[in-house]
mmCIF file of N, CA, C and O in Angstrom:
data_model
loop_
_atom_site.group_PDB
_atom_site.id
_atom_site.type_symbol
_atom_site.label_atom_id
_atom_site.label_comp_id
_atom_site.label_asym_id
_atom_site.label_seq_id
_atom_site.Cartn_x
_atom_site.Cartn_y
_atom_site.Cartn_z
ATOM 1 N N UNK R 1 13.151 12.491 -15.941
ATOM 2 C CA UNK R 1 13.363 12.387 -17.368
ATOM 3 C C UNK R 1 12.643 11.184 -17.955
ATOM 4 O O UNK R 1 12.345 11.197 -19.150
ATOM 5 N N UNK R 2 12.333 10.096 -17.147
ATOM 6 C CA UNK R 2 12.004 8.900 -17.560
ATOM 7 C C UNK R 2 10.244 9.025 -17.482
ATOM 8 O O UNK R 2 9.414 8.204 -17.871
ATOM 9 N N UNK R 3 10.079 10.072 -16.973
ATOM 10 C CA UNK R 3 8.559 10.193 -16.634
ATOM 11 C C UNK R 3 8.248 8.915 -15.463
ATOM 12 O O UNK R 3 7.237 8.251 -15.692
ATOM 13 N N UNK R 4 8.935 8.602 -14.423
ATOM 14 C CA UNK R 4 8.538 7.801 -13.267
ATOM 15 C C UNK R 4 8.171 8.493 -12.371
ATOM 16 O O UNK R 4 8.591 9.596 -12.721
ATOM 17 N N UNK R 5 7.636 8.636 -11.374
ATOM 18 C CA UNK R 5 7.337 9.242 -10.325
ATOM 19 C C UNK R 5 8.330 9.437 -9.107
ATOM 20 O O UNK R 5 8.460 10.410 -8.365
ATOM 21 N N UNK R 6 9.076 8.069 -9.126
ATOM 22 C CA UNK R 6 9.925 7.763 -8.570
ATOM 23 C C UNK R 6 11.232 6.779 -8.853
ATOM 24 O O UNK R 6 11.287 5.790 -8.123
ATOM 25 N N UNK R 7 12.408 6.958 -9.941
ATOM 26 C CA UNK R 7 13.224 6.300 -10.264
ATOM 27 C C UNK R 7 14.250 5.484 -9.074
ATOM 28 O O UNK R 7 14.547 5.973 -7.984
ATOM 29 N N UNK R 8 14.738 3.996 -9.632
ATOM 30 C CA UNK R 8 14.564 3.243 -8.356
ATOM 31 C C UNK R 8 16.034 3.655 -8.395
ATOM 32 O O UNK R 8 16.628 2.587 -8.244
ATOM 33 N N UNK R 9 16.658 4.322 -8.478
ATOM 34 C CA UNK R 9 18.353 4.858 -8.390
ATOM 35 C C UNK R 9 18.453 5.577 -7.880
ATOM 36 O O UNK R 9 19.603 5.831 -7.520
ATOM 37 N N UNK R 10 17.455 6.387 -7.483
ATOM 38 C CA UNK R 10 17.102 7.050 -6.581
ATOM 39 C C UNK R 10 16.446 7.107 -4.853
ATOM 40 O O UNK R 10 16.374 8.026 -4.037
ATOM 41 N N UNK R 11 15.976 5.419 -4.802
ATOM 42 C CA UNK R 11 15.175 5.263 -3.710
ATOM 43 C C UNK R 11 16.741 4.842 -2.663
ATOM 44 O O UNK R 11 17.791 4.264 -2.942
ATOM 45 N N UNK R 12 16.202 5.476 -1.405
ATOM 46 C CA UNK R 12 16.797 5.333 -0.378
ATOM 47 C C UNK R 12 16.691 3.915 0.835
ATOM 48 O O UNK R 12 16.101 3.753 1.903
ATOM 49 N N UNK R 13 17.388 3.276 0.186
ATOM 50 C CA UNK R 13 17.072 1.888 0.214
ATOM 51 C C UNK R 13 17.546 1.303 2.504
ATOM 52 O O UNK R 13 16.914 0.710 3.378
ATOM 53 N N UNK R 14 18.640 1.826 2.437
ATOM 54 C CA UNK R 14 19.107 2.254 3.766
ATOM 55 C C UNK R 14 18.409 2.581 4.752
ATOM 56 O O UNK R 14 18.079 1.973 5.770
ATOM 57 N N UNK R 15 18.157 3.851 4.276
ATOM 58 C CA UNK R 15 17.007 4.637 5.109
ATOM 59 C C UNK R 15 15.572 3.971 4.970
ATOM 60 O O UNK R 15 14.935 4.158 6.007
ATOM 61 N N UNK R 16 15.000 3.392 4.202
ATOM 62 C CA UNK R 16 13.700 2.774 4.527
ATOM 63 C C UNK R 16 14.080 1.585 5.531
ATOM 64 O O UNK R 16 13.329 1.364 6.481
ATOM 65 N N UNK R 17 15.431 0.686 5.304
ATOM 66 C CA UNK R 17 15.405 -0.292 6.224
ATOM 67 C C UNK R 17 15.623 -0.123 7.655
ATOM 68 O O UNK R 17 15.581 -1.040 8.474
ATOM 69 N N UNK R 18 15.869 1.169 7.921
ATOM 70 C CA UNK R 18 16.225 1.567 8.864
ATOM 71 C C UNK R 18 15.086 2.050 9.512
ATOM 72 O O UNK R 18 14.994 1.663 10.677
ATOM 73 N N UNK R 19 13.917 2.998 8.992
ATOM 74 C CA UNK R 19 12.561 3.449 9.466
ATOM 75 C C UNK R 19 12.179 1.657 9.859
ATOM 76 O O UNK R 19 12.115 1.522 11.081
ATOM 77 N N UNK R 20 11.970 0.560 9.228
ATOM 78 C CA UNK R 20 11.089 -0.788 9.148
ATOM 79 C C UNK R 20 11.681 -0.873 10.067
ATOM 80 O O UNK R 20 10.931 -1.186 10.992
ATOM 81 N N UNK R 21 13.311 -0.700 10.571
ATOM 82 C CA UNK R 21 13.559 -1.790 11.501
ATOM 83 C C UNK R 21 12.995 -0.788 13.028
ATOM 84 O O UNK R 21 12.583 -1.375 14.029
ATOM 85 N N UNK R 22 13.048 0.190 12.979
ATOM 86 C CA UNK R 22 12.357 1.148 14.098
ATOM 87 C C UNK R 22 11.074 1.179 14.219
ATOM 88 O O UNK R 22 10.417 1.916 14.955
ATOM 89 N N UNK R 23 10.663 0.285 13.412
ATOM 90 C CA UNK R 23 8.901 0.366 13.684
ATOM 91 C C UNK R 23 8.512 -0.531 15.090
ATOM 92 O O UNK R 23 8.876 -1.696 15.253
ATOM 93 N N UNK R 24 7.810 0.140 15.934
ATOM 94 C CA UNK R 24 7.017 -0.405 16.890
ATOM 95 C C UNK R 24 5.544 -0.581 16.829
ATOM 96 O O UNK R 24 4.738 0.274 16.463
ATOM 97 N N UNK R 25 5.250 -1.953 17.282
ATOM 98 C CA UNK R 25 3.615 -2.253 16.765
ATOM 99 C C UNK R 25 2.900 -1.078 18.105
ATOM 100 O O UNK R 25 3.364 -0.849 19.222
ATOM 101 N N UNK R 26 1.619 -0.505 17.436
ATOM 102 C CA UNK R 26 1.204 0.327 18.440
ATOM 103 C C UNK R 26 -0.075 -0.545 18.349
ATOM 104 O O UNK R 26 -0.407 -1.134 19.377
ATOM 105 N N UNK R 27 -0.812 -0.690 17.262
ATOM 106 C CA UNK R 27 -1.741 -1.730 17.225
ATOM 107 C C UNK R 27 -2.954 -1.266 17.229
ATOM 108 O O UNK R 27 -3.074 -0.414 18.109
ATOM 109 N N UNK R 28 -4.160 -1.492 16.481
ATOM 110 C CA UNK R 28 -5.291 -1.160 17.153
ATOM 111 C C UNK R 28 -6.198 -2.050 16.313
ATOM 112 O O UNK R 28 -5.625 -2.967 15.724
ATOM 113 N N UNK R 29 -7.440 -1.943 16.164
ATOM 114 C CA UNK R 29 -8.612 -2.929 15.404
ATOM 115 C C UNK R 29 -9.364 -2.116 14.632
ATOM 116 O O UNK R 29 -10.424 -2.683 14.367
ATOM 117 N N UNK R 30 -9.268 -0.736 14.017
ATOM 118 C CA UNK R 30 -10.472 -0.088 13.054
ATOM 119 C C UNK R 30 -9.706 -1.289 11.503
ATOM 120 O O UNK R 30 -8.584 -1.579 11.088
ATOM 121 N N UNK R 31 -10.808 -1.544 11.225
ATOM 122 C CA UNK R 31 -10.646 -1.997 9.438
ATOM 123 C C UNK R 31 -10.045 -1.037 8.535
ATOM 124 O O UNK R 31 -10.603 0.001 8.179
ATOM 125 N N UNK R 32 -9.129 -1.336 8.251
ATOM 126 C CA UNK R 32 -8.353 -1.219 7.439
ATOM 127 C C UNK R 32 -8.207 -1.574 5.605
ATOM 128 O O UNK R 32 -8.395 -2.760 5.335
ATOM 129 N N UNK R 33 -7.984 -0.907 4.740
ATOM 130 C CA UNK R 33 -7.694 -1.204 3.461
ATOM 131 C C UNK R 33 -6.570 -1.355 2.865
ATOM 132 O O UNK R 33 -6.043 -0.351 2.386
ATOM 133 N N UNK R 34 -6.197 -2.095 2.795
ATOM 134 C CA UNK R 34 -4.310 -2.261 1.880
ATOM 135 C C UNK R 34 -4.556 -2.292 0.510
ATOM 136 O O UNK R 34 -5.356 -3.049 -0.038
ATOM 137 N N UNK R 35 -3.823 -1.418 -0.061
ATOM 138 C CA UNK R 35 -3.827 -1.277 -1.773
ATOM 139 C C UNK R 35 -2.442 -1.567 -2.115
ATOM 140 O O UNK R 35 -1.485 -0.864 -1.790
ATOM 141 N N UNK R 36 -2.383 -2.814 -2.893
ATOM 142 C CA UNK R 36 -1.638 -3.584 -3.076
ATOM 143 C C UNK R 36 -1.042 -3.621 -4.722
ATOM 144 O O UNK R 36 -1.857 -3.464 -5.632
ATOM 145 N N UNK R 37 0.083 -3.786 -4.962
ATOM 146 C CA UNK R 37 0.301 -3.877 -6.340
ATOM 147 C C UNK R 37 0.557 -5.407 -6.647
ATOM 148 O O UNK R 37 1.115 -6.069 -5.772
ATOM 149 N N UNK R 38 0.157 -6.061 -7.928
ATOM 150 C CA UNK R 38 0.705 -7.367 -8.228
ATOM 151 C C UNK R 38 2.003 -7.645 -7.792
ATOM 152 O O UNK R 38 2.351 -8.569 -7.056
ATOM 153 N N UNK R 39 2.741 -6.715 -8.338
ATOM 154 C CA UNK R 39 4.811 -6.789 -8.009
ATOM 155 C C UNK R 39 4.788 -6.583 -6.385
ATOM 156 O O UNK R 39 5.253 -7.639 -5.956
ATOM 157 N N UNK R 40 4.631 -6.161 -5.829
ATOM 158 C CA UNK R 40 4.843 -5.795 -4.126
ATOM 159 C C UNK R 40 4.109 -7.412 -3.531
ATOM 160 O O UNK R 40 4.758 -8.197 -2.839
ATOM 161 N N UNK R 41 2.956 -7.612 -3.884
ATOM 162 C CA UNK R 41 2.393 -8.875 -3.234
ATOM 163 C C UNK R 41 3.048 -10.350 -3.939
ATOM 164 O O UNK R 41 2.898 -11.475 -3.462
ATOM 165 N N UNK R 42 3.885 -9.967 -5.329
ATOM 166 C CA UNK R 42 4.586 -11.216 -5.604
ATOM 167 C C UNK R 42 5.811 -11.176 -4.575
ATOM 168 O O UNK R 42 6.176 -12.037 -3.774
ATOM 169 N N UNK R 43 6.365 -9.822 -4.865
ATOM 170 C CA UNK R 43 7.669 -10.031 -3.818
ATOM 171 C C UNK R 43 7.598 -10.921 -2.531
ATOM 172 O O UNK R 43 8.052 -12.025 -2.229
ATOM 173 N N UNK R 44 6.553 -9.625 -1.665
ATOM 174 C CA UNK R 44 6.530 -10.306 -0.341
ATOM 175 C C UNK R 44 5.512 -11.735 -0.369
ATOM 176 O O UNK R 44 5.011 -12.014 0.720
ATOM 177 N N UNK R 45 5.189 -12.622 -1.502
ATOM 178 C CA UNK R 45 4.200 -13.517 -1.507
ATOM 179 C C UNK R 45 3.348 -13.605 -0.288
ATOM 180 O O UNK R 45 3.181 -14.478 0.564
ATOM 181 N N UNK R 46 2.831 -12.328 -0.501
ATOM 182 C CA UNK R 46 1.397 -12.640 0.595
ATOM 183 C C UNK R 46 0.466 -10.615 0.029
ATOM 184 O O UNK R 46 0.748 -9.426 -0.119
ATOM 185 N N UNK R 47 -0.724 -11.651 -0.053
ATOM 186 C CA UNK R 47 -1.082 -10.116 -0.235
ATOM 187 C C UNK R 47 -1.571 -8.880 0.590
ATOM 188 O O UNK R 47 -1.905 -7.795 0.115
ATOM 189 N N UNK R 48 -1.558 -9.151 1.592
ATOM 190 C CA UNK R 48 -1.438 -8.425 2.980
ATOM 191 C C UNK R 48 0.095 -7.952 3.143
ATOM 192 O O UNK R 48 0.150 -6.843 3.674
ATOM 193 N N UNK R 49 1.127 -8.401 2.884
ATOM 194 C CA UNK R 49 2.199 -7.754 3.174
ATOM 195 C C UNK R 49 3.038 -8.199 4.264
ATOM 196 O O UNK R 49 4.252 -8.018 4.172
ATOM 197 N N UNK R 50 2.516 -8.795 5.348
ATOM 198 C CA UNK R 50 2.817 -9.246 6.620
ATOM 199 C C UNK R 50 1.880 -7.992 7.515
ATOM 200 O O UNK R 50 1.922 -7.903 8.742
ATOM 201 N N UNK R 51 1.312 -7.365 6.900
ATOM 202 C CA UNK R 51 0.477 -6.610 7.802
ATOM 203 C C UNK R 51 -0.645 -6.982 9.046
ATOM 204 O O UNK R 51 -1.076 -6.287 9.966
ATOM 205 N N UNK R 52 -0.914 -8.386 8.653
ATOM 206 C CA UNK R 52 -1.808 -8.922 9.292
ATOM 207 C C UNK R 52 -1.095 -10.069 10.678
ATOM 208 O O UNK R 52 -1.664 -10.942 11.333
ATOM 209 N N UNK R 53 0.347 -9.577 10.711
ATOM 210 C CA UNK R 53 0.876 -9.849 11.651
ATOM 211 C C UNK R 53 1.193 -8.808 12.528
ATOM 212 O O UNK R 53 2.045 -8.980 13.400
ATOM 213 N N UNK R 54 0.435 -7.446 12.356
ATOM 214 C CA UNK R 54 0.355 -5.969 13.016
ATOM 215 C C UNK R 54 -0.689 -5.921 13.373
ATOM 216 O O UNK R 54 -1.074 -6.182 14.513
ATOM 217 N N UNK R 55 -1.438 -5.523 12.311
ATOM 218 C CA UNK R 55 -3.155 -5.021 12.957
ATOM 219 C C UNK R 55 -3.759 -5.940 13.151
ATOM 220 O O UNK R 55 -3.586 -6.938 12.451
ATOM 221 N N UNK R 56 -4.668 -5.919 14.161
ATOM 222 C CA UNK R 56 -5.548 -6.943 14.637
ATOM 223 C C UNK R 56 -7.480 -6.815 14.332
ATOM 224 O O UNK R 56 -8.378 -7.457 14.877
ATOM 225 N N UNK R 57 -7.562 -5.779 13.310
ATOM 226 C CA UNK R 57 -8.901 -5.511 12.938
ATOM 227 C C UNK R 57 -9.235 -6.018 11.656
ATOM 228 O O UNK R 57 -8.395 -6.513 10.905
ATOM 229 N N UNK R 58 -10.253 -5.924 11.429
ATOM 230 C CA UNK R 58 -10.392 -6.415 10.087
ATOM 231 C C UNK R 58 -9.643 -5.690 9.205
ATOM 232 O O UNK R 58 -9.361 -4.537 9.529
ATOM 233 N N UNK R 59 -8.984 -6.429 7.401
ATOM 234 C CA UNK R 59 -8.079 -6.087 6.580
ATOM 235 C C UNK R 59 -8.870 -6.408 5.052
ATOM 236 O O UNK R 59 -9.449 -7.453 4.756
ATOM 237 N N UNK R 60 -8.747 -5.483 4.406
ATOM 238 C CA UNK R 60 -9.599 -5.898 3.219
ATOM 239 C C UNK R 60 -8.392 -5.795 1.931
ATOM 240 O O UNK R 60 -8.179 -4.583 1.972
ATOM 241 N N UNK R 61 -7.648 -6.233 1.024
ATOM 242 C CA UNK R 61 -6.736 -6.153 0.223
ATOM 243 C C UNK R 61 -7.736 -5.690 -0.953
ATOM 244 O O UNK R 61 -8.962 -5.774 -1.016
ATOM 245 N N UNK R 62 -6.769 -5.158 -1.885
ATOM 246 C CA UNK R 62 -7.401 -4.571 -2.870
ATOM 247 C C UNK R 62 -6.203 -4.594 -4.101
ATOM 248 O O UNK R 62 -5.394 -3.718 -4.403
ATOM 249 N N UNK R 63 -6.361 -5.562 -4.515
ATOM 250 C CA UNK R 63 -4.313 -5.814 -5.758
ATOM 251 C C UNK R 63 -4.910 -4.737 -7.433
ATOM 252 O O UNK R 63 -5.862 -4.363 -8.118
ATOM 253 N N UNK R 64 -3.852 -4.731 -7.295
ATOM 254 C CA UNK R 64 -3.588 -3.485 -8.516
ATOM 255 C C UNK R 64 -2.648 -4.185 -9.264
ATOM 256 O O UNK R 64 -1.579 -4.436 -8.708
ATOM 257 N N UNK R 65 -2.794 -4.490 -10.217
ATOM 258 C CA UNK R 65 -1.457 -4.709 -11.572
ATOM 259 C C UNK R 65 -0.363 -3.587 -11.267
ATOM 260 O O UNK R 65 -0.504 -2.609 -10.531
ATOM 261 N N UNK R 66 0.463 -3.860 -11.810
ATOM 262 C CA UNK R 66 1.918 -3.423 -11.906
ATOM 263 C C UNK R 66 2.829 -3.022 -10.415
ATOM 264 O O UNK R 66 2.822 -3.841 -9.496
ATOM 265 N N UNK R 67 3.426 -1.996 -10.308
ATOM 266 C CA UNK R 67 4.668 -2.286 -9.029
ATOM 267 C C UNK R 67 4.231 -0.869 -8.206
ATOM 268 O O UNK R 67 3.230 -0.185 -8.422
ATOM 269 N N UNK R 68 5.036 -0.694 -7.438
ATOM 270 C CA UNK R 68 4.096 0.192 -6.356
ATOM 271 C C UNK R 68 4.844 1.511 -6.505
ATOM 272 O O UNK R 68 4.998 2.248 -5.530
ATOM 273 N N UNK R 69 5.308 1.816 -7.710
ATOM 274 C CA UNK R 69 5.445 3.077 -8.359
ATOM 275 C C UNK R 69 4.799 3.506 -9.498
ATOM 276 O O UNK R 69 4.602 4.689 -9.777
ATOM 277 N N UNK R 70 4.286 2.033 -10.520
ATOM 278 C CA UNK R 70 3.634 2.450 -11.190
ATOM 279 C C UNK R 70 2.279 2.926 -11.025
ATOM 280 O O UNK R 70 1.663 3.545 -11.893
ATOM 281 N N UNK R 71 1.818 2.606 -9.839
ATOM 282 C CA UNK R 71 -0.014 2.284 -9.378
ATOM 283 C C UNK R 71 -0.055 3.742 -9.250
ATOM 284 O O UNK R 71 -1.204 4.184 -9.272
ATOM 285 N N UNK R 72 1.219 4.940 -9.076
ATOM 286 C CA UNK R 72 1.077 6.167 -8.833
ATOM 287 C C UNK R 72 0.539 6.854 -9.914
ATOM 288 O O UNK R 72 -0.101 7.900 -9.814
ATOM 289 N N UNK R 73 0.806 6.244 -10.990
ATOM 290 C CA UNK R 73 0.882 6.709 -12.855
ATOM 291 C C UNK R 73 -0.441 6.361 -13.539
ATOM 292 O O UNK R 73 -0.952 5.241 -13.509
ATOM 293 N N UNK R 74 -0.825 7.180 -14.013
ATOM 294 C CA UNK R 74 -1.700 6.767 -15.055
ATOM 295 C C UNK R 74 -1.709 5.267 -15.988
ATOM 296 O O UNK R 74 -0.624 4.833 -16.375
ATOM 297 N N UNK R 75 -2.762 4.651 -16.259
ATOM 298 C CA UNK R 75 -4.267 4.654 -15.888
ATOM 299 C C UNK R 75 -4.391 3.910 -14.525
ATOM 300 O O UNK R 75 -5.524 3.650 -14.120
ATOM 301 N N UNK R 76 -3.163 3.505 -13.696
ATOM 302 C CA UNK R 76 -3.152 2.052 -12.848
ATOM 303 C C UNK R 76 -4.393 3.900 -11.237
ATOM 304 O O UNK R 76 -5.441 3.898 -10.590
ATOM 305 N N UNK R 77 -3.376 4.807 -11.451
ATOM 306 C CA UNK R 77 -3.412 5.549 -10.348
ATOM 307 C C UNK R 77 -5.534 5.976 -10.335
ATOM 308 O O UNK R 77 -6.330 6.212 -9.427
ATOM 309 N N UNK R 78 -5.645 5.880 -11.758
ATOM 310 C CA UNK R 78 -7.381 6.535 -11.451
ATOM 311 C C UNK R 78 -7.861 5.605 -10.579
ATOM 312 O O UNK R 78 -8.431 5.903 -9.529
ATOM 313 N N UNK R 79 -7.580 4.040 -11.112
ATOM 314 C CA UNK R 79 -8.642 2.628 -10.337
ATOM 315 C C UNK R 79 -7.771 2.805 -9.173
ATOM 316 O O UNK R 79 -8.601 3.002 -8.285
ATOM 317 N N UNK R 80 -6.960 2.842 -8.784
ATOM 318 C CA UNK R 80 -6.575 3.429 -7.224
ATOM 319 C C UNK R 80 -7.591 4.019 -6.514
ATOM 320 O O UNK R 80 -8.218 3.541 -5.569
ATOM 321 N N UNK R 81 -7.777 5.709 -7.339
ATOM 322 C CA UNK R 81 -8.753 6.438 -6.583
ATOM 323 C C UNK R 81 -9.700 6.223 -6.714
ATOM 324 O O UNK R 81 -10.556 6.769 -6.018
ATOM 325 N N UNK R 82 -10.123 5.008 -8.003
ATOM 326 C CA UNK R 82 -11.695 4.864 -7.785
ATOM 327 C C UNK R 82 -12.255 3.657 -6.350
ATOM 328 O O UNK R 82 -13.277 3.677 -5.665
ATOM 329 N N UNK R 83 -10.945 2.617 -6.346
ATOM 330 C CA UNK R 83 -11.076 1.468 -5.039
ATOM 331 C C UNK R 83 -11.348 2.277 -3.888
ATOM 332 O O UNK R 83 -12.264 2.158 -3.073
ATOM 333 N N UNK R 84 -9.916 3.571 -3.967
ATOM 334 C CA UNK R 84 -10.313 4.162 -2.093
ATOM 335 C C UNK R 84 -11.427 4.985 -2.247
ATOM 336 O O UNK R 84 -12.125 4.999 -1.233
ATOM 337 N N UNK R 85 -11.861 5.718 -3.217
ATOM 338 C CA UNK R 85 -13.445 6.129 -2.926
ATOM 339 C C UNK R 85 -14.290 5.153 -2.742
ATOM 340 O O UNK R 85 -14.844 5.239 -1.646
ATOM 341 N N UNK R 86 -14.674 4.086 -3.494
ATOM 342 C CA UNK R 86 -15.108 3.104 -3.006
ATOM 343 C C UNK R 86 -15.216 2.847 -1.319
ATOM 344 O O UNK R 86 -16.115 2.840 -0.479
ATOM 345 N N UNK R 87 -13.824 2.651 -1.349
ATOM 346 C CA UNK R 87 -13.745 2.156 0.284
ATOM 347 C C UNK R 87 -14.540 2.977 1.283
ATOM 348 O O UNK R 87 -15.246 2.549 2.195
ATOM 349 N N UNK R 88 -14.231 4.555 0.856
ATOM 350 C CA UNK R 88 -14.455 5.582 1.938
ATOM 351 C C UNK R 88 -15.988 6.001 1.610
ATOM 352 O O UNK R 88 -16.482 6.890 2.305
ATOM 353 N N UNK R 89 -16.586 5.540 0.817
ATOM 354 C CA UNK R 89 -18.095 5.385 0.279
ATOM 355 C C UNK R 89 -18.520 4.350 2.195
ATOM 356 O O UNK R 89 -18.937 4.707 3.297
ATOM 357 N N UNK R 90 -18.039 2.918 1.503
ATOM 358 C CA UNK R 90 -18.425 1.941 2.272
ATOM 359 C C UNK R 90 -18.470 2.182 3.456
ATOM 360 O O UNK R 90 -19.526 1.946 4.042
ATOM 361 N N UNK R 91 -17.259 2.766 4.239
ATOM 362 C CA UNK R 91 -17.333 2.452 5.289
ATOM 363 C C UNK R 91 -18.193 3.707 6.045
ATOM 364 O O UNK R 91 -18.797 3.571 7.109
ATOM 365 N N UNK R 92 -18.105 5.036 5.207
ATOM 366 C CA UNK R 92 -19.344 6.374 5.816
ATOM 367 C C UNK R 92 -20.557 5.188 5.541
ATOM 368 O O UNK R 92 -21.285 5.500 6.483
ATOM 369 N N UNK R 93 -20.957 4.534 5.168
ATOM 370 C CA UNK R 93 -22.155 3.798 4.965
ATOM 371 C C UNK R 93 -22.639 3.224 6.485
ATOM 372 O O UNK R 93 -23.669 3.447 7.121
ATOM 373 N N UNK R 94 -21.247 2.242 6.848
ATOM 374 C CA UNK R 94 -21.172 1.406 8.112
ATOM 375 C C UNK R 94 -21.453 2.551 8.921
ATOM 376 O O UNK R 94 -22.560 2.527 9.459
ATOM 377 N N UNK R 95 -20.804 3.447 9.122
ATOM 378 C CA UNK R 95 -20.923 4.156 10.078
ATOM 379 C C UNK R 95 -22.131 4.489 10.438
ATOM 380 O O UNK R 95 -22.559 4.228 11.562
ATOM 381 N N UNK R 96 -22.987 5.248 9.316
ATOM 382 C CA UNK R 96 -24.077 5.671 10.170
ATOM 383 C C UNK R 96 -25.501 4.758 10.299
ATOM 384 O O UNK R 96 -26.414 5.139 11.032
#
């Protein structure tokens, strides 16, 4: 009704802490892209996330204004898809 993608009265707050706390590092080194929102990287003050206490390959951040429901929504969600095309431009580049 609110036009959110995802209303936070709704998020399953339990159950995500419960998937995080079951996470096991499996680990590996391909480079990686984190798409980050301003609100998510103020929370956890770091803009990696603590991710870079997981993966051990290169990490490239990429911050987005607003919170990590809005980045789903118009106009935040196009520069989303324009960064990961970007990305997936770059790295078919590296590759060959």
């Amino acid at each position: 009704q609110s036009g959110a993608l995802w209303p936070h009265r709704h998020f399953d707050y339990y159950g995500a802490t419960e998937i995080a706390c079951r996470y096991q590092l499996p680990g590996h080194d391909a480079p990686m892209q984190l798409y980050v929102s301003d609100d998510t990287a103020f929370d956890a003050d770091a803009d990696l996330l603590g991710w870079d206490e997981f993966h051990k390959g290169t990490m490239t951040a990429h911050r987005l204004a607003g919170n990590h429901v809005t980045i789903l929504e118009r106009p935040l969600v196009e520069r989303l898809a324009t960064l990961m095309i970007e990305s997936l431009n770059e790295a078919r580049t590296l590759a060959n």
